[in-house]
PDB file of C-alpha atoms in Angstrom:
ATOM      1  CA  MET A   1      30.510  18.384 -59.924  1.00 89.00           C
ATOM      2  CA  LYS A   2      31.369  21.500 -57.935  1.00 96.00           C
ATOM      3  CA  THR A   3      34.181  23.730 -59.159  1.00 97.00           C
ATOM      4  CA  ALA A   4      36.975  25.561 -57.363  1.00 98.00           C
ATOM      5  CA  ILE A   5      39.202  28.106 -59.071  1.00 98.00           C
ATOM      6  CA  ALA A   6      42.534  29.054 -57.497  1.00 98.00           C
ATOM      7  CA  LEU A   7      44.357  32.215 -58.583  1.00 98.00           C
ATOM      8  CA  ARG A   8      48.071  31.434 -58.245  1.00 98.00           C
ATOM      9  CA  HIS A   9      51.067  33.795 -58.335  1.00 98.00           C
ATOM     10  CA  LEU A  10      53.900  31.304 -57.745  1.00 97.00           C
ATOM     11  CA  HIS A  11      53.812  27.677 -58.813  1.00 95.00           C
ATOM     12  CA  PHE A  12      54.824  26.265 -55.427  1.00 96.00           C
ATOM     13  CA  GLU A  13      52.389  28.442 -53.444  1.00 97.00           C
ATOM     14  CA  ASP A  14      49.453  26.243 -54.337  1.00 98.00           C
ATOM     15  CA  LEU A  15      46.404  24.921 -52.476  1.00 98.00           C
ATOM     16  CA  GLY A  16      48.606  22.539 -50.495  1.00 98.00           C
ATOM     17  CA  THR A  17      46.657  20.546 -47.918  1.00 97.00           C
ATOM     18  CA  LEU A  18      43.394  22.157 -49.049  1.00 98.00           C
ATOM     19  CA  GLU A  19      43.502  20.552 -52.507  1.00 98.00           C
ATOM     20  CA  PRO A  20      42.930  16.891 -51.476  1.00 98.00           C
ATOM     21  CA  LEU A  21      40.157  18.044 -49.134  1.00 98.00           C
ATOM     22  CA  LEU A  22      38.395  19.815 -51.984  1.00 98.00           C
ATOM     23  CA  ALA A  23      38.764  16.753 -54.194  1.00 98.00           C
ATOM     24  CA  ALA A  24      37.281  14.553 -51.453  1.00 97.00           C
ATOM     25  CA  ARG A  25      34.300  16.908 -51.201  1.00 97.00           C
ATOM     26  CA  GLY A  26      33.603  16.690 -54.924  1.00 97.00           C
ATOM     27  CA  TYR A  27      35.298  19.829 -56.228  1.00 98.00           C
ATOM     28  CA  ALA A  28      37.076  19.927 -59.576  1.00 98.00           C
ATOM     29  CA  VAL A  29      40.065  22.225 -59.023  1.00 98.00           C
ATOM     30  CA  ARG A  30      41.367  24.585 -61.702  1.00 97.00           C
ATOM     31  CA  TYR A  31      44.382  26.868 -61.345  1.00 98.00           C
ATOM     32  CA  LEU A  32      44.654  30.195 -63.117  1.00 98.00           C
ATOM     33  CA  ASP A  33      48.003  31.987 -63.281  1.00 97.00           C
ATOM     34  CA  ALA A  34      47.111  35.501 -62.154  1.00 97.00           C
ATOM     35  CA  THR A  35      50.292  36.862 -63.750  1.00 97.00           C
ATOM     36  CA  THR A  36      49.753  35.573 -67.302  1.00 97.00           C
ATOM     37  CA  ASP A  37      46.262  34.114 -67.807  1.00 97.00           C
ATOM     38  CA  ASP A  38      43.422  36.236 -69.143  1.00 96.00           C
ATOM     39  CA  LEU A  39      41.242  36.417 -66.041  1.00 94.00           C
ATOM     40  CA  HIS A  40      38.418  38.025 -67.985  1.00 90.00           C
ATOM     41  CA  ALA A  41      38.189  34.974 -70.255  1.00 92.00           C
ATOM     42  CA  VAL A  42      36.967  32.813 -67.365  1.00 91.00           C
ATOM     43  CA  ASP A  43      33.685  33.263 -65.522  1.00 92.00           C
ATOM     44  CA  THR A  44      35.137  33.153 -62.022  1.00 93.00           C
ATOM     45  CA  THR A  45      31.806  34.160 -60.476  1.00 91.00           C
ATOM     46  CA  ALA A  46      30.282  30.892 -61.674  1.00 94.00           C
ATOM     47  CA  ALA A  47      32.718  28.738 -59.683  1.00 97.00           C
ATOM     48  CA  ASP A  48      31.445  27.292 -56.418  1.00 97.00           C
ATOM     49  CA  LEU A  49      34.624  28.485 -54.686  1.00 98.00           C
ATOM     50  CA  LEU A  50      37.297  31.041 -55.548  1.00 98.00           C
ATOM     51  CA  VAL A  51      40.653  30.963 -53.742  1.00 98.00           C
ATOM     52  CA  VAL A  52      43.214  33.747 -54.127  1.00 98.00           C
ATOM     53  CA  LEU A  53      46.634  32.478 -53.099  1.00 98.00           C
ATOM     54  CA  GLY A  54      49.809  34.153 -51.862  1.00 98.00           C
ATOM     55  CA  GLY A  55      52.771  35.780 -53.570  1.00 97.00           C
ATOM     56  CA  PRO A  56      55.820  37.954 -52.811  1.00 96.00           C
ATOM     57  CA  ILE A  57      54.408  41.281 -54.038  1.00 97.00           C
ATOM     58  CA  GLY A  58      52.201  43.945 -52.481  1.00 96.00           C
ATOM     59  CA  ALA A  59      48.451  44.398 -52.840  1.00 97.00           C
ATOM     60  CA  PHE A  60      49.026  48.002 -53.973  1.00 96.00           C
ATOM     61  CA  ASP A  61      51.866  47.188 -56.410  1.00 96.00           C
ATOM     62  CA  ASN A  62      49.661  47.502 -59.493  1.00 95.00           C
ATOM     63  CA  HIS A  63      51.855  50.341 -60.824  1.00 96.00           C
ATOM     64  CA  ILE A  64      54.652  47.753 -61.021  1.00 97.00           C
ATOM     65  CA  TYR A  65      52.544  44.661 -61.766  1.00 97.00           C
ATOM     66  CA  PRO A  66      49.532  45.762 -63.858  1.00 97.00           C
ATOM     67  CA  PHE A  67      47.841  42.351 -63.690  1.00 97.00           C
ATOM     68  CA  ILE A  68      46.744  43.285 -60.147  1.00 98.00           C
ATOM     69  CA  HIS A  69      44.098  45.565 -61.712  1.00 97.00           C
ATOM     70  CA  ASP A  70      42.434  42.569 -63.365  1.00 97.00           C
ATOM     71  CA  GLU A  71      42.790  40.441 -60.243  1.00 98.00           C
ATOM     72  CA  LEU A  72      41.128  43.104 -58.115  1.00 98.00           C
ATOM     73  CA  ALA A  73      38.280  43.295 -60.642  1.00 97.00           C
ATOM     74  CA  VAL A  74      37.741  39.534 -60.300  1.00 97.00           C
ATOM     75  CA  ILE A  75      37.744  39.781 -56.506  1.00 98.00           C
ATOM     76  CA  ARG A  76      35.280  42.688 -56.504  1.00 97.00           C
ATOM     77  CA  GLN A  77      32.938  40.774 -58.816  1.00 96.00           C
ATOM     78  CA  ARG A  78      33.190  37.772 -56.523  1.00 97.00           C
ATOM     79  CA  LEU A  79      32.418  39.866 -53.449  1.00 97.00           C
ATOM     80  CA  GLN A  80      29.372  41.334 -55.170  1.00 96.00           C
ATOM     81  CA  SER A  81      28.156  37.836 -56.014  1.00 95.00           C
ATOM     82  CA  ARG A  82      28.334  36.854 -52.310  1.00 94.00           C
ATOM     83  CA  ARG A  83      29.680  33.450 -53.310  1.00 96.00           C
ATOM     84  CA  PRO A  84      32.411  31.643 -51.298  1.00 97.00           C
ATOM     85  CA  LEU A  85      35.801  33.379 -51.419  1.00 98.00           C
ATOM     86  CA  LEU A  86      39.013  32.442 -49.606  1.00 98.00           C
ATOM     87  CA  GLY A  87      42.091  34.667 -49.566  1.00 98.00           C
ATOM     88  CA  ILE A  88      45.509  33.611 -48.302  1.00 98.00           C
ATOM     89  CA  CYS A  89      48.361  36.062 -47.572  1.00 98.00           C
ATOM     90  CA  LEU A  90      48.501  38.277 -50.690  1.00 98.00           C
ATOM     91  CA  GLY A  91      45.021  36.987 -51.528  1.00 98.00           C
ATOM     92  CA  ALA A  92      43.728  38.167 -48.153  1.00 98.00           C
ATOM     93  CA  GLN A  93      45.410  41.539 -48.625  1.00 98.00           C
ATOM     94  CA  LEU A  94      43.783  41.924 -52.050  1.00 98.00           C
ATOM     95  CA  ILE A  95      40.377  41.114 -50.561  1.00 98.00           C
ATOM     96  CA  ALA A  96      40.984  43.730 -47.861  1.00 98.00           C
ATOM     97  CA  ARG A  97      41.930  46.281 -50.527  1.00 98.00           C
ATOM     98  CA  ALA A  98      38.877  45.415 -52.616  1.00 98.00           C
ATOM     99  CA  LEU A  99      36.763  46.080 -49.514  1.00 98.00           C
ATOM    100  CA  GLY A 100      38.361  49.503 -49.025  1.00 98.00           C
ATOM    101  CA  ALA A 101      40.794  48.619 -46.233  1.00 98.00           C
ATOM    102  CA  GLY A 102      44.453  49.592 -46.075  1.00 98.00           C
ATOM    103  CA  VAL A 103      47.423  47.307 -46.669  1.00 98.00           C
ATOM    104  CA  ALA A 104      50.903  48.411 -45.632  1.00 97.00           C
ATOM    105  CA  SER A 105      54.378  47.199 -44.752  1.00 97.00           C
ATOM    106  CA  MET A 106      54.978  46.110 -41.168  1.00 97.00           C
ATOM    107  CA  GLY A 107      58.609  47.187 -41.421  1.00 95.00           C
ATOM    108  CA  ILE A 108      59.698  43.660 -40.489  1.00 95.00           C
ATOM    109  CA  LYS A 109      59.215  40.148 -41.798  1.00 96.00           C
ATOM    110  CA  GLU A 110      57.103  37.567 -40.033  1.00 98.00           C
ATOM    111  CA  ILE A 111      58.474  34.266 -41.296  1.00 98.00           C
ATOM    112  CA  GLY A 112      58.201  31.015 -39.400  1.00 97.00           C
ATOM    113  CA  PHE A 113      55.728  28.889 -37.480  1.00 98.00           C
ATOM    114  CA  ALA A 114      53.728  30.433 -34.634  1.00 98.00           C
ATOM    115  CA  ARG A 115      50.327  30.044 -33.017  1.00 98.00           C
ATOM    116  CA  LEU A 116      47.460  32.382 -33.734  1.00 98.00           C
ATOM    117  CA  VAL A 117      45.897  34.360 -30.913  1.00 98.00           C
ATOM    118  CA  LEU A 118      42.182  33.949 -31.521  1.00 98.00           C
ATOM    119  CA  THR A 119      39.642  36.640 -30.723  1.00 98.00           C
ATOM    120  CA  PRO A 120      36.388  35.559 -29.028  1.00 98.00           C
ATOM    121  CA  GLU A 121      34.843  35.554 -32.502  1.00 98.00           C
ATOM    122  CA  GLY A 122      37.780  33.490 -33.755  1.00 98.00           C
ATOM    123  CA  GLU A 123      37.244  30.944 -30.994  1.00 97.00           C
ATOM    124  CA  ALA A 124      33.701  30.491 -32.296  1.00 97.00           C
ATOM    125  CA  SER A 125      34.889  30.241 -35.909  1.00 97.00           C
ATOM    126  CA  PRO A 126      36.474  27.458 -37.987  1.00 97.00           C
ATOM    127  CA  LEU A 127      39.865  28.718 -36.759  1.00 98.00           C
ATOM    128  CA  ALA A 128      39.107  27.193 -33.366  1.00 98.00           C
ATOM    129  CA  ALA A 129      40.716  24.027 -34.752  1.00 97.00           C
ATOM    130  CA  LEU A 130      44.050  25.899 -34.693  1.00 96.00           C
ATOM    131  CA  ALA A 131      43.926  27.010 -31.047  1.00 88.00           C
ATOM    132  CA  HIS A 132      47.047  25.062 -30.078  1.00 91.00           C
ATOM    133  CA  MET A 133      48.727  24.537 -33.447  1.00 97.00           C
ATOM    134  CA  PRO A 134      51.504  26.720 -34.918  1.00 98.00           C
ATOM    135  CA  VAL A 135      50.885  27.723 -38.536  1.00 98.00           C
ATOM    136  CA  LEU A 136      53.195  29.120 -41.202  1.00 98.00           C
ATOM    137  CA  HIS A 137      53.652  32.885 -41.452  1.00 98.00           C
ATOM    138  CA  TRP A 138      55.526  34.353 -44.429  1.00 98.00           C
ATOM    139  CA  HIS A 139      54.876  38.031 -45.057  1.00 98.00           C
ATOM    140  CA  GLY A 140      56.076  41.589 -44.573  1.00 97.00           C
ATOM    141  CA  ASP A 141      52.795  43.445 -45.189  1.00 98.00           C
ATOM    142  CA  ARG A 142      49.619  43.495 -43.141  1.00 97.00           C
ATOM    143  CA  PHE A 143      46.003  44.393 -43.827  1.00 98.00           C
ATOM    144  CA  ASP A 144      43.529  46.513 -41.877  1.00 98.00           C
ATOM    145  CA  ILE A 145      40.184  44.953 -41.031  1.00 98.00           C
ATOM    146  CA  PRO A 146      37.587  46.111 -43.586  1.00 98.00           C
ATOM    147  CA  GLU A 147      34.434  47.855 -42.451  1.00 97.00           C
ATOM    148  CA  GLY A 148      31.751  45.284 -41.738  1.00 97.00           C
ATOM    149  CA  ALA A 149      34.248  42.417 -41.368  1.00 98.00           C
ATOM    150  CA  THR A 150      34.967  40.469 -38.186  1.00 98.00           C
ATOM    151  CA  ARG A 151      38.536  40.119 -36.917  1.00 98.00           C
ATOM    152  CA  LEU A 152      39.307  36.509 -35.975  1.00 98.00           C
ATOM    153  CA  ALA A 153      42.988  36.277 -35.039  1.00 98.00           C
ATOM    154  CA  GLY A 154      46.354  37.943 -34.667  1.00 98.00           C
ATOM    155  CA  THR A 155      49.906  37.289 -33.511  1.00 98.00           C
ATOM    156  CA  PRO A 156      52.270  39.390 -31.360  1.00 97.00           C
ATOM    157  CA  THR A 157      53.991  40.485 -34.593  1.00 97.00           C
ATOM    158  CA  CYS A 158      50.874  41.111 -36.681  1.00 98.00           C
ATOM    159  CA  ALA A 159      47.623  42.035 -34.944  1.00 97.00           C
ATOM    160  CA  ASN A 160      45.400  41.248 -37.934  1.00 98.00           C
ATOM    161  CA  GLN A 161      45.808  37.675 -39.122  1.00 98.00           C
ATOM    162  CA  ALA A 162      42.294  36.754 -40.206  1.00 98.00           C
ATOM    163  CA  PHE A 163      38.856  38.183 -40.868  1.00 98.00           C
ATOM    164  CA  ARG A 164      35.546  36.983 -42.195  1.00 98.00           C
ATOM    165  CA  MET A 165      32.495  38.528 -43.787  1.00 96.00           C
ATOM    166  CA  GLY A 166      29.449  36.406 -43.160  1.00 92.00           C
ATOM    167  CA  ARG A 167      30.026  32.752 -43.860  1.00 91.00           C
ATOM    168  CA  HIS A 168      31.161  33.187 -47.435  1.00 95.00           C
ATOM    169  CA  VAL A 169      34.400  35.240 -47.150  1.00 98.00           C
ATOM    170  CA  LEU A 170      37.461  34.146 -45.168  1.00 98.00           C
ATOM    171  CA  ALA A 171      40.785  36.018 -45.352  1.00 98.00           C
ATOM    172  CA  LEU A 172      43.933  34.539 -43.796  1.00 98.00           C
ATOM    173  CA  GLN A 173      47.257  36.344 -43.521  1.00 98.00           C
ATOM    174  CA  CYS A 174      48.920  33.089 -42.475  1.00 98.00           C
ATOM    175  CA  HIS A 175      49.556  30.174 -44.834  1.00 98.00           C
ATOM    176  CA  LEU A 176      47.175  27.626 -43.379  1.00 98.00           C
ATOM    177  CA  GLU A 177      47.225  25.774 -46.689  1.00 98.00           C
ATOM    178  CA  ALA A 178      51.009  25.237 -46.684  1.00 98.00           C
ATOM    179  CA  ASP A 179      51.947  21.575 -46.368  1.00 97.00           C
ATOM    180  CA  PRO A 180      54.899  21.207 -43.960  1.00 98.00           C
ATOM    181  CA  ARG A 181      55.923  18.128 -45.938  1.00 96.00           C
ATOM    182  CA  GLN A 182      56.578  20.420 -48.927  1.00 97.00           C
ATOM    183  CA  ILE A 183      58.540  23.115 -47.063  1.00 98.00           C
ATOM    184  CA  GLU A 184      61.648  22.546 -49.206  1.00 98.00           C
ATOM    185  CA  ARG A 185      59.924  24.174 -52.184  1.00 97.00           C
ATOM    186  CA  TRP A 186      59.329  27.291 -50.086  1.00 98.00           C
ATOM    187  CA  LEU A 187      62.894  27.345 -48.758  1.00 98.00           C
ATOM    188  CA  VAL A 188      64.328  27.210 -52.277  1.00 98.00           C
ATOM    189  CA  GLY A 189      61.739  29.463 -53.901  1.00 97.00           C
ATOM    190  CA  HIS A 190      62.213  32.182 -51.278  1.00 97.00           C
ATOM    191  CA  ALA A 191      65.928  31.645 -50.651  1.00 97.00           C
ATOM    192  CA  CYS A 192      66.819  35.291 -51.375  1.00 97.00           C
ATOM    193  CA  GLU A 193      64.143  36.613 -49.021  1.00 97.00           C
ATOM    194  CA  LEU A 194      65.298  34.298 -46.246  1.00 97.00           C
ATOM    195  CA  ALA A 195      68.896  35.430 -46.689  1.00 97.00           C
ATOM    196  CA  GLN A 196      67.894  39.101 -46.642  1.00 95.00           C
ATOM    197  CA  ALA A 197      65.850  38.547 -43.473  1.00 95.00           C
ATOM    198  CA  GLY A 198      68.690  36.654 -41.800  1.00 96.00           C
ATOM    199  CA  ILE A 199      66.607  33.509 -41.357  1.00 96.00           C
ATOM    200  CA  ASP A 200      68.317  30.114 -41.398  1.00 97.00           C
ATOM    201  CA  PRO A 201      66.345  27.718 -43.640  1.00 98.00           C
ATOM    202  CA  ARG A 202      67.574  24.819 -41.514  1.00 98.00           C
ATOM    203  CA  ALA A 203      65.598  26.154 -38.560  1.00 97.00           C
ATOM    204  CA  LEU A 204      62.426  26.454 -40.654  1.00 98.00           C
ATOM    205  CA  ARG A 205      62.962  22.948 -42.017  1.00 98.00           C
ATOM    206  CA  ALA A 206      63.240  21.543 -38.496  1.00 98.00           C
ATOM    207  CA  GLU A 207      60.057  23.359 -37.401  1.00 98.00           C
ATOM    208  CA  ALA A 208      58.180  22.034 -40.417  1.00 98.00           C
ATOM    209  CA  GLN A 209      59.334  18.486 -39.794  1.00 98.00           C
ATOM    210  CA  ALA A 210      58.145  18.639 -36.191  1.00 98.00           C
ATOM    211  CA  LEU A 211      54.692  19.806 -37.342  1.00 98.00           C
ATOM    212  CA  GLN A 212      54.215  17.242 -40.107  1.00 97.00           C
ATOM    213  CA  PRO A 213      52.004  14.913 -38.026  1.00 95.00           C
ATOM    214  CA  GLY A 214      49.630  17.527 -36.621  1.00 97.00           C
ATOM    215  CA  LEU A 215      49.460  20.657 -38.774  1.00 98.00           C
ATOM    216  CA  PRO A 216      47.834  19.104 -41.885  1.00 98.00           C
ATOM    217  CA  LEU A 217      45.139  17.565 -39.673  1.00 97.00           C
ATOM    218  CA  ALA A 218      44.419  20.872 -37.927  1.00 98.00           C
ATOM    219  CA  ALA A 219      44.337  22.733 -41.245  1.00 98.00           C
ATOM    220  CA  ARG A 220      41.972  20.147 -42.679  1.00 98.00           C
ATOM    221  CA  ALA A 221      39.698  20.518 -39.646  1.00 98.00           C
ATOM    222  CA  ALA A 222      39.608  24.321 -40.002  1.00 98.00           C
ATOM    223  CA  PHE A 223      38.939  24.258 -43.739  1.00 98.00           C
ATOM    224  CA  THR A 224      36.329  21.506 -43.275  1.00 98.00           C
ATOM    225  CA  ALA A 225      34.479  23.602 -40.700  1.00 97.00           C
ATOM    226  CA  TRP A 226      34.509  26.620 -43.044  1.00 97.00           C
ATOM    227  CA  LEU A 227      33.237  24.601 -46.002  1.00 97.00           C
ATOM    228  CA  ASP A 228      30.570  23.030 -43.785  1.00 96.00           C
ATOM    229  CA  GLY A 229      29.474  26.524 -42.742  1.00 94.00           C
ATOM    230  CA  ILE A 230      29.170  27.565 -46.373  1.00 91.00           C
ATOM    231  CA  LYS A 231      27.079  24.478 -47.128  1.00 81.00           C
ATOM    232  CA  ALA A 232      24.820  25.172 -44.156  1.00 82.00           C
ATOM    233  CA  GLY A 233      24.369  28.779 -45.268  1.00 73.00           C
ATOM    234  CA  LEU A 234      23.379  27.704 -48.761  1.00 66.00           C
ATOM    235  CA  GLN A 235      20.858  25.240 -47.380  1.00 63.00           C
ATOM    236  CA  GLU A 236      19.328  27.976 -45.208  1.00 64.00           C
ATOM    237  CA  GLU A 237      18.955  30.207 -48.273  1.00 60.00           C
ATOM    238  CA  THR A 238      17.170  27.492 -50.245  1.00 51.00           C
ATOM    239  CA  PRO A 239      13.369  27.938 -50.036  1.00 50.00           C
TER     240      PRO A 239
END
């Protein structure tokens, strides 16, 4: 059986709609708590897929949260192995940092559902499945595009929303994994941030409810296309 390891920072920011897809494709999913688990005790390079999930801290906050040092070490090892790696929000920012790119505050919050603006490369990528579908944004920082990576998408608020390196690395600033049917956990878990940003949770709830029929299907299509691309790449490498 294939294995997928997910590095999690908050319990409710999990694999969401990606988890049942992985199970259907024969992956055994294991979560590691990046904040408390000993990341060096697990051979994360051996997993068939590593996913680094989101969280409400910064990619350069290691002076405040020392565990980031260990998490960056895991990501760098994974990048060197050239095995499949997916980063979401904070996870994407950490991948960008590990690749030498900058991560900084935007000065504003981007919270809510909005469509991605795909680059020509993005239109030819797995993100093409999201061309007409709003996805969840929940961040105040943004990453630069690392050298050698391909920019795939942006929004009017945040120009860099996604990049890839080859077929094996995909970094998403947006929360494509977030299940709109589970939005209440986000609204409660981030209640203080919403209040500070002046965002009414009732508006977010209504947006999520309207997207419940279509967003999980679009997310599944995008993730399926990415996983299919990884599989095709592995087959091409096999003598």
